[in-house]
Amino acid sequence: MRRPDFDDPDLPLSDLFAEWPEAAGAFLDRRMLCPGCPIAPFHAITDACLEYGLDEDAFRAEVKRRMEGRETATARSAGRGHADR
C-alpha cells in the first residue's frame, strides 16, 4: 500500500492521523476535536480549517513541522542504533 500524500487536498484526516499520529497535537493544541471524531474519514484539513476558522496555509505548515520533527527524531534514533553495533 502506498504512503498517503500530505499535500493531497483530499487526504482524509483519519488517514493523516493513522500515518502521522504526531499531527494530532496541532489539532488538539487548538482544541479541535478532529482526532477521534467519527467524521474524520470524510473531512480533510481544508474542511477542518473552514469549520474552525483557521488560516489553512498556516495550519498546514504547523502540522508539517510536527510531522518533520518525528521523521528527524526517527532518523536520529536509527543512526544511534547503527553506532551502537
PDB file of N, CA and C in Angstrom:
ATOM      1  N   MET A   1       0.838  -1.184   0.000  1.00  0.00           N
ATOM      2  CA  MET A   1       0.000   0.000   0.000  1.00  0.00           C
ATOM      3  C   MET A   1       0.883   1.248   0.000  1.00  0.00           C
ATOM      4  N   ARG A   2       0.495   2.227  -0.764  1.00  0.00           N
ATOM      5  CA  ARG A   2       1.257   3.467  -0.915  1.00  0.00           C
ATOM      6  C   ARG A   2       1.056   4.382   0.292  1.00  0.00           C
ATOM      7  N   ARG A   3       2.118   5.080   0.661  1.00  0.00           N
ATOM      8  CA  ARG A   3       2.046   6.032   1.776  1.00  0.00           C
ATOM      9  C   ARG A   3       1.178   7.222   1.364  1.00  0.00           C
ATOM     10  N   PRO A   4       0.313   7.693   2.265  1.00  0.00           N
ATOM     11  CA  PRO A   4      -0.517   8.865   1.941  1.00  0.00           C
ATOM     12  C   PRO A   4       0.342  10.086   1.631  1.00  0.00           C
ATOM     13  N   ASP A   5      -0.198  10.970   0.827  1.00  0.00           N
ATOM     14  CA  ASP A   5       0.489  12.204   0.439  1.00  0.00           C
ATOM     15  C   ASP A   5      -0.099  13.354   1.250  1.00  0.00           C
ATOM     16  N   PHE A   6       0.709  13.941   2.125  1.00  0.00           N
ATOM     17  CA  PHE A   6       0.235  15.037   2.966  1.00  0.00           C
ATOM     18  C   PHE A   6      -0.295  16.199   2.138  1.00  0.00           C
ATOM     19  N   ASP A   7       0.279  16.440   0.976  1.00  0.00           N
ATOM     20  CA  ASP A   7      -0.120  17.574   0.141  1.00  0.00           C
ATOM     21  C   ASP A   7      -1.390  17.323  -0.673  1.00  0.00           C
ATOM     22  N   ASP A   8      -1.935  16.119  -0.589  1.00  0.00           N
ATOM     23  CA  ASP A   8      -3.197  15.810  -1.267  1.00  0.00           C
ATOM     24  C   ASP A   8      -4.322  16.558  -0.545  1.00  0.00           C
ATOM     25  N   PRO A   9      -4.998  17.493  -1.222  1.00  0.00           N
ATOM     26  CA  PRO A   9      -6.043  18.271  -0.540  1.00  0.00           C
ATOM     27  C   PRO A   9      -7.226  17.420  -0.086  1.00  0.00           C
ATOM     28  N   ASP A  10      -7.353  16.204  -0.618  1.00  0.00           N
ATOM     29  CA  ASP A  10      -8.457  15.319  -0.249  1.00  0.00           C
ATOM     30  C   ASP A  10      -8.053  14.244   0.756  1.00  0.00           C
ATOM     31  N   LEU A  11      -6.846  14.353   1.329  1.00  0.00           N
ATOM     32  CA  LEU A  11      -6.386  13.357   2.302  1.00  0.00           C
ATOM     33  C   LEU A  11      -7.311  13.370   3.519  1.00  0.00           C
ATOM     34  N   PRO A  12      -7.994  12.257   3.779  1.00  0.00           N
ATOM     35  CA  PRO A  12      -8.882  12.221   4.945  1.00  0.00           C
ATOM     36  C   PRO A  12      -8.089  12.387   6.246  1.00  0.00           C
ATOM     37  N   LEU A  13      -8.670  13.088   7.189  1.00  0.00           N
ATOM     38  CA  LEU A  13      -7.994  13.295   8.467  1.00  0.00           C
ATOM     39  C   LEU A  13      -7.681  11.968   9.153  1.00  0.00           C
ATOM     40  N   SER A  14      -8.546  10.986   9.013  1.00  0.00           N
ATOM     41  CA  SER A  14      -8.284   9.685   9.640  1.00  0.00           C
ATOM     42  C   SER A  14      -7.002   9.062   9.085  1.00  0.00           C
ATOM     43  N   ASP A  15      -6.754   9.219   7.785  1.00  0.00           N
ATOM     44  CA  ASP A  15      -5.516   8.705   7.187  1.00  0.00           C
ATOM     45  C   ASP A  15      -4.312   9.511   7.664  1.00  0.00           C
ATOM     46  N   LEU A  16      -4.486  10.824   7.790  1.00  0.00           N
ATOM     47  CA  LEU A  16      -3.419  11.683   8.298  1.00  0.00           C
ATOM     48  C   LEU A  16      -3.004  11.225   9.690  1.00  0.00           C
ATOM     49  N   PHE A  17      -3.966  11.023  10.585  1.00  0.00           N
ATOM     50  CA  PHE A  17      -3.660  10.635  11.960  1.00  0.00           C
ATOM     51  C   PHE A  17      -3.093   9.221  12.039  1.00  0.00           C
ATOM     52  N   ALA A  18      -3.530   8.333  11.146  1.00  0.00           N
ATOM     53  CA  ALA A  18      -3.004   6.966  11.152  1.00  0.00           C
ATOM     54  C   ALA A  18      -1.541   6.932  10.715  1.00  0.00           C
ATOM     55  N   GLU A  19      -1.194   7.721   9.711  1.00  0.00           N
ATOM     56  CA  GLU A  19       0.179   7.733   9.179  1.00  0.00           C
ATOM     57  C   GLU A  19       1.109   8.603  10.017  1.00  0.00           C
ATOM     58  N   TRP A  20       0.604   9.720  10.497  1.00  0.00           N
ATOM     59  CA  TRP A  20       1.416  10.682  11.257  1.00  0.00           C
ATOM     60  C   TRP A  20       0.689  11.028  12.560  1.00  0.00           C
ATOM     61  N   PRO A  21       0.710  10.166  13.556  1.00  0.00           N
ATOM     62  CA  PRO A  21      -0.036  10.418  14.796  1.00  0.00           C
ATOM     63  C   PRO A  21       0.357  11.720  15.495  1.00  0.00           C
ATOM     64  N   GLU A  22       1.594  12.153  15.316  1.00  0.00           N
ATOM     65  CA  GLU A  22       2.038  13.392  15.957  1.00  0.00           C
ATOM     66  C   GLU A  22       1.323  14.616  15.391  1.00  0.00           C
ATOM     67  N   ALA A  23       0.717  14.482  14.222  1.00  0.00           N
ATOM     68  CA  ALA A  23      -0.048  15.586  13.635  1.00  0.00           C
ATOM     69  C   ALA A  23      -1.251  15.943  14.508  1.00  0.00           C
ATOM     70  N   ALA A  24      -1.755  14.984  15.251  1.00  0.00           N
ATOM     71  CA  ALA A  24      -2.922  15.234  16.103  1.00  0.00           C
ATOM     72  C   ALA A  24      -2.651  16.339  17.120  1.00  0.00           C
ATOM     73  N   GLY A  25      -1.412  16.491  17.542  1.00  0.00           N
ATOM     74  CA  GLY A  25      -1.072  17.522  18.519  1.00  0.00           C
ATOM     75  C   GLY A  25      -1.407  18.919  18.042  1.00  0.00           C
ATOM     76  N   ALA A  26      -1.208  19.183  16.757  1.00  0.00           N
ATOM     77  CA  ALA A  26      -1.527  20.506  16.206  1.00  0.00           C
ATOM     78  C   ALA A  26      -3.028  20.781  16.312  1.00  0.00           C
ATOM     79  N   PHE A  27      -3.833  19.753  16.155  1.00  0.00           N
ATOM     80  CA  PHE A  27      -5.285  19.894  16.269  1.00  0.00           C
ATOM     81  C   PHE A  27      -5.681  20.078  17.738  1.00  0.00           C
ATOM     82  N   LEU A  28      -5.139  19.230  18.580  1.00  0.00           N
ATOM     83  CA  LEU A  28      -5.513  19.265  19.991  1.00  0.00           C
ATOM     84  C   LEU A  28      -5.064  20.550  20.674  1.00  0.00           C
ATOM     85  N   ASP A  29      -3.915  21.086  20.268  1.00  0.00           N
ATOM     86  CA  ASP A  29      -3.448  22.355  20.839  1.00  0.00           C
ATOM     87  C   ASP A  29      -4.437  23.487  20.581  1.00  0.00           C
ATOM     88  N   ARG A  30      -5.217  23.357  19.525  1.00  0.00           N
ATOM     89  CA  ARG A  30      -6.209  24.381  19.175  1.00  0.00           C
ATOM     90  C   ARG A  30      -7.620  23.976  19.604  1.00  0.00           C
ATOM     91  N   ARG A  31      -7.680  22.947  20.432  1.00  0.00           N
ATOM     92  CA  ARG A  31      -8.961  22.419  20.934  1.00  0.00           C
ATOM     93  C   ARG A  31      -9.876  21.954  19.800  1.00  0.00           C
ATOM     94  N   MET A  32      -9.248  21.448  18.752  1.00  0.00           N
ATOM     95  CA  MET A  32     -10.003  20.869  17.640  1.00  0.00           C
ATOM     96  C   MET A  32     -10.233  19.398  17.976  1.00  0.00           C
ATOM     97  N   LEU A  33     -11.423  18.930  17.804  1.00  0.00           N
ATOM     98  CA  LEU A  33     -11.779  17.573  18.197  1.00  0.00           C
ATOM     99  C   LEU A  33     -11.667  16.566  17.058  1.00  0.00           C
ATOM    100  N   CYS A  34     -10.963  16.928  16.007  1.00  0.00           N
ATOM    101  CA  CYS A  34     -10.853  16.072  14.822  1.00  0.00           C
ATOM    102  C   CYS A  34     -10.250  14.693  15.119  1.00  0.00           C
ATOM    103  N   PRO A  35      -9.169  14.592  15.906  1.00  0.00           N
ATOM    104  CA  PRO A  35      -8.657  13.252  16.214  1.00  0.00           C
ATOM    105  C   PRO A  35      -9.717  12.483  17.014  1.00  0.00           C
ATOM    106  N   GLY A  36     -10.136  11.370  16.474  1.00  0.00           N
ATOM    107  CA  GLY A  36     -11.154  10.564  17.136  1.00  0.00           C
ATOM    108  C   GLY A  36     -12.583  10.885  16.732  1.00  0.00           C
ATOM    109  N   CYS A  37     -12.773  11.926  15.945  1.00  0.00           N
ATOM    110  CA  CYS A  37     -14.118  12.305  15.510  1.00  0.00           C
ATOM    111  C   CYS A  37     -14.625  11.303  14.468  1.00  0.00           C
ATOM    112  N   PRO A  38     -15.897  10.902  14.545  1.00  0.00           N
ATOM    113  CA  PRO A  38     -16.422   9.960  13.555  1.00  0.00           C
ATOM    114  C   PRO A  38     -16.498  10.535  12.137  1.00  0.00           C
ATOM    115  N   ILE A  39     -16.356  11.840  11.984  1.00  0.00           N
ATOM    116  CA  ILE A  39     -16.391  12.469  10.658  1.00  0.00           C
ATOM    117  C   ILE A  39     -14.989  12.526  10.034  1.00  0.00           C
ATOM    118  N   ALA A  40     -13.937  12.239  10.802  1.00  0.00           N
ATOM    119  CA  ALA A  40     -12.556  12.347  10.310  1.00  0.00           C
ATOM    120  C   ALA A  40     -12.301  11.596   8.997  1.00  0.00           C
ATOM    121  N   PRO A  41     -12.922  10.440   8.762  1.00  0.00           N
ATOM    122  CA  PRO A  41     -12.684   9.775   7.472  1.00  0.00           C
ATOM    123  C   PRO A  41     -13.252  10.537   6.273  1.00  0.00           C
ATOM    124  N   PHE A  42     -14.125  11.499   6.542  1.00  0.00           N
ATOM    125  CA  PHE A  42     -14.797  12.222   5.465  1.00  0.00           C
ATOM    126  C   PHE A  42     -14.343  13.672   5.331  1.00  0.00           C
ATOM    127  N   HIS A  43     -13.500  14.137   6.251  1.00  0.00           N
ATOM    128  CA  HIS A  43     -13.008  15.513   6.226  1.00  0.00           C
ATOM    129  C   HIS A  43     -11.513  15.543   5.978  1.00  0.00           C
ATOM    130  N   ALA A  44     -11.079  16.600   5.310  1.00  0.00           N
ATOM    131  CA  ALA A  44      -9.658  16.853   5.072  1.00  0.00           C
ATOM    132  C   ALA A  44      -9.269  18.103   5.870  1.00  0.00           C
ATOM    133  N   ILE A  45      -7.989  18.454   5.835  1.00  0.00           N
ATOM    134  CA  ILE A  45      -7.528  19.642   6.557  1.00  0.00           C
ATOM    135  C   ILE A  45      -8.316  20.879   6.123  1.00  0.00           C
ATOM    136  N   THR A  46      -8.606  20.984   4.846  1.00  0.00           N
ATOM    137  CA  THR A  46      -9.374  22.131   4.347  1.00  0.00           C
ATOM    138  C   THR A  46     -10.705  22.260   5.079  1.00  0.00           C
ATOM    139  N   ASP A  47     -11.403  21.141   5.223  1.00  0.00           N
ATOM    140  CA  ASP A  47     -12.699  21.149   5.909  1.00  0.00           C
ATOM    141  C   ASP A  47     -12.553  21.564   7.369  1.00  0.00           C
ATOM    142  N   ALA A  48     -11.537  21.028   8.030  1.00  0.00           N
ATOM    143  CA  ALA A  48     -11.320  21.353   9.442  1.00  0.00           C
ATOM    144  C   ALA A  48     -11.017  22.839   9.616  1.00  0.00           C
ATOM    145  N   CYS A  49     -10.199  23.378   8.732  1.00  0.00           N
ATOM    146  CA  CYS A  49      -9.861  24.805   8.821  1.00  0.00           C
ATOM    147  C   CYS A  49     -11.088  25.681   8.602  1.00  0.00           C
ATOM    148  N   LEU A  50     -11.953  25.280   7.690  1.00  0.00           N
ATOM    149  CA  LEU A  50     -13.198  26.027   7.472  1.00  0.00           C
ATOM    150  C   LEU A  50     -14.090  25.973   8.711  1.00  0.00           C
ATOM    151  N   GLU A  51     -14.206  24.781   9.290  1.00  0.00           N
ATOM    152  CA  GLU A  51     -15.054  24.603  10.478  1.00  0.00           C
ATOM    153  C   GLU A  51     -14.573  25.438  11.659  1.00  0.00           C
ATOM    154  N   TYR A  52     -13.251  25.512  11.817  1.00  0.00           N
ATOM    155  CA  TYR A  52     -12.680  26.181  12.985  1.00  0.00           C
ATOM    156  C   TYR A  52     -12.180  27.594  12.691  1.00  0.00           C
ATOM    157  N   GLY A  53     -12.359  28.070  11.470  1.00  0.00           N
ATOM    158  CA  GLY A  53     -11.971  29.434  11.124  1.00  0.00           C
ATOM    159  C   GLY A  53     -10.474  29.682  11.158  1.00  0.00           C
ATOM    160  N   LEU A  54      -9.698  28.707  10.702  1.00  0.00           N
ATOM    161  CA  LEU A  54      -8.238  28.823  10.707  1.00  0.00           C
ATOM    162  C   LEU A  54      -7.700  29.139   9.324  1.00  0.00           C
ATOM    163  N   ASP A  55      -6.555  29.797   9.290  1.00  0.00           N
ATOM    164  CA  ASP A  55      -5.832  30.007   8.042  1.00  0.00           C
ATOM    165  C   ASP A  55      -5.220  28.662   7.642  1.00  0.00           C
ATOM    166  N   GLU A  56      -5.658  28.130   6.510  1.00  0.00           N
ATOM    167  CA  GLU A  56      -5.235  26.789   6.118  1.00  0.00           C
ATOM    168  C   GLU A  56      -3.736  26.686   5.879  1.00  0.00           C
ATOM    169  N   ASP A  57      -3.144  27.657   5.207  1.00  0.00           N
ATOM    170  CA  ASP A  57      -1.709  27.591   4.923  1.00  0.00           C
ATOM    171  C   ASP A  57      -0.889  27.570   6.209  1.00  0.00           C
ATOM    172  N   ALA A  58      -1.238  28.420   7.153  1.00  0.00           N
ATOM    173  CA  ALA A  58      -0.509  28.471   8.425  1.00  0.00           C
ATOM    174  C   ALA A  58      -0.697  27.170   9.206  1.00  0.00           C
ATOM    175  N   PHE A  59      -1.915  26.644   9.197  1.00  0.00           N
ATOM    176  CA  PHE A  59      -2.175  25.408   9.935  1.00  0.00           C
ATOM    177  C   PHE A  59      -1.451  24.231   9.291  1.00  0.00           C
ATOM    178  N   ARG A  60      -1.493  24.143   7.966  1.00  0.00           N
ATOM    179  CA  ARG A  60      -0.760  23.070   7.276  1.00  0.00           C
ATOM    180  C   ARG A  60       0.730  23.131   7.604  1.00  0.00           C
ATOM    181  N   ALA A  61       1.280  24.343   7.657  1.00  0.00           N
ATOM    182  CA  ALA A  61       2.702  24.498   7.980  1.00  0.00           C
ATOM    183  C   ALA A  61       2.991  23.970   9.385  1.00  0.00           C
ATOM    184  N   GLU A  62       2.103  24.238  10.329  1.00  0.00           N
ATOM    185  CA  GLU A  62       2.287  23.739  11.702  1.00  0.00           C
ATOM    186  C   GLU A  62       2.220  22.218  11.741  1.00  0.00           C
ATOM    187  N   VAL A  63       1.243  21.638  11.063  1.00  0.00           N
ATOM    188  CA  VAL A  63       1.117  20.178  11.030  1.00  0.00           C
ATOM    189  C   VAL A  63       2.369  19.572  10.399  1.00  0.00           C
ATOM    190  N   LYS A  64       2.831  20.152   9.312  1.00  0.00           N
ATOM    191  CA  LYS A  64       4.017  19.641   8.618  1.00  0.00           C
ATOM    192  C   LYS A  64       5.256  19.716   9.519  1.00  0.00           C
ATOM    193  N   ARG A  65       5.403  20.790  10.285  1.00  0.00           N
ATOM    194  CA  ARG A  65       6.536  20.901  11.221  1.00  0.00           C
ATOM    195  C   ARG A  65       6.512  19.753  12.221  1.00  0.00           C
ATOM    196  N   ARG A  66       5.343  19.426  12.696  1.00  0.00           N
ATOM    197  CA  ARG A  66       5.233  18.320  13.656  1.00  0.00           C
ATOM    198  C   ARG A  66       5.592  16.992  13.010  1.00  0.00           C
ATOM    199  N   MET A  67       5.156  16.798  11.775  1.00  0.00           N
ATOM    200  CA  MET A  67       5.479  15.564  11.065  1.00  0.00           C
ATOM    201  C   MET A  67       6.976  15.468  10.806  1.00  0.00           C
ATOM    202  N   GLU A  68       7.602  16.550  10.402  1.00  0.00           N
ATOM    203  CA  GLU A  68       9.038  16.550  10.121  1.00  0.00           C
ATOM    204  C   GLU A  68       9.839  16.322  11.393  1.00  0.00           C
ATOM    205  N   GLY A  69       9.349  16.798  12.510  1.00  0.00           N
ATOM    206  CA  GLY A  69      10.026  16.559  13.786  1.00  0.00           C
ATOM    207  C   GLY A  69      10.095  15.083  14.104  1.00  0.00           C
ATOM    208  N   ARG A  70       9.044  14.353  13.810  1.00  0.00           N
ATOM    209  CA  ARG A  70       9.037  12.911  14.049  1.00  0.00           C
ATOM    210  C   ARG A  70      10.023  12.213  13.138  1.00  0.00           C
ATOM    211  N   GLU A  71      10.032  12.602  11.858  1.00  0.00           N
ATOM    212  CA  GLU A  71      10.930  11.952  10.911  1.00  0.00           C
ATOM    213  C   GLU A  71      12.384  12.222  11.268  1.00  0.00           C
ATOM    214  N   THR A  72      12.696  13.421  11.752  1.00  0.00           N
ATOM    215  CA  THR A  72      14.055  13.742  12.171  1.00  0.00           C
ATOM    216  C   THR A  72      14.429  12.912  13.391  1.00  0.00           C
ATOM    217  N   ALA A  73      13.523  12.812  14.360  1.00  0.00           N
ATOM    218  CA  ALA A  73      13.792  12.028  15.565  1.00  0.00           C
ATOM    219  C   ALA A  73      13.966  10.553  15.222  1.00  0.00           C
ATOM    220  N   THR A  74      13.158  10.047  14.293  1.00  0.00           N
ATOM    221  CA  THR A  74      13.269   8.653  13.881  1.00  0.00           C
ATOM    222  C   THR A  74      14.613   8.399  13.213  1.00  0.00           C
ATOM    223  N   ALA A  75      15.043   9.310  12.364  1.00  0.00           N
ATOM    224  CA  ALA A  75      16.338   9.163  11.691  1.00  0.00           C
ATOM    225  C   ALA A  75      17.474   9.195  12.707  1.00  0.00           C
ATOM    226  N   ARG A  76      17.383  10.076  13.699  1.00  0.00           N
ATOM    227  CA  ARG A  76      18.423  10.141  14.729  1.00  0.00           C
ATOM    228  C   ARG A  76      18.469   8.842  15.507  1.00  0.00           C
ATOM    229  N   SER A  77      17.304   8.291  15.852  1.00  0.00           N
ATOM    230  CA  SER A  77      17.257   7.032  16.588  1.00  0.00           C
ATOM    231  C   SER A  77      17.874   5.913  15.769  1.00  0.00           C
ATOM    232  N   ALA A  78      17.577   5.897  14.486  1.00  0.00           N
ATOM    233  CA  ALA A  78      18.138   4.868  13.611  1.00  0.00           C
ATOM    234  C   ALA A  78      19.649   5.012  13.540  1.00  0.00           C
ATOM    235  N   GLY A  79      20.133   6.225  13.468  1.00  0.00           N
ATOM    236  CA  GLY A  79      21.575   6.471  13.416  1.00  0.00           C
ATOM    237  C   GLY A  79      22.276   6.008  14.673  1.00  0.00           C
ATOM    238  N   ARG A  80      21.674   6.246  15.828  1.00  0.00           N
ATOM    239  CA  ARG A  80      22.265   5.807  17.089  1.00  0.00           C
ATOM    240  C   ARG A  80      22.314   4.300  17.145  1.00  0.00           C
ATOM    241  N   GLY A  81      21.277   3.669  16.633  1.00  0.00           N
ATOM    242  CA  GLY A  81      21.247   2.211  16.651  1.00  0.00           C
ATOM    243  C   GLY A  81      22.418   1.626  15.894  1.00  0.00           C
ATOM    244  N   HIS A  82      22.787   2.230  14.776  1.00  0.00           N
ATOM    245  CA  HIS A  82      23.908   1.731  13.988  1.00  0.00           C
ATOM    246  C   HIS A  82      25.228   2.004  14.691  1.00  0.00           C
ATOM    247  N   ALA A  83      25.334   3.106  15.399  1.00  0.00           N
ATOM    248  CA  ALA A  83      26.582   3.451  16.077  1.00  0.00           C
ATOM    249  C   ALA A  83      26.852   2.495  17.230  1.00  0.00           C
ATOM    250  N   ASP A  84      25.794   1.921  17.795  1.00  0.00           N
ATOM    251  CA  ASP A  84      25.958   1.015  18.928  1.00  0.00           C
ATOM    252  C   ASP A  84      26.440  -0.358  18.511  1.00  0.00           C
ATOM    253  N   ARG A  85      26.412  -0.658  17.243  1.00  0.00           N
ATOM    254  CA  ARG A  85      26.780  -2.008  16.788  1.00  0.00           C
ATOM    255  C   ARG A  85      28.255  -2.210  16.779  1.00  0.00           C
TER     256      ARG A  85
END
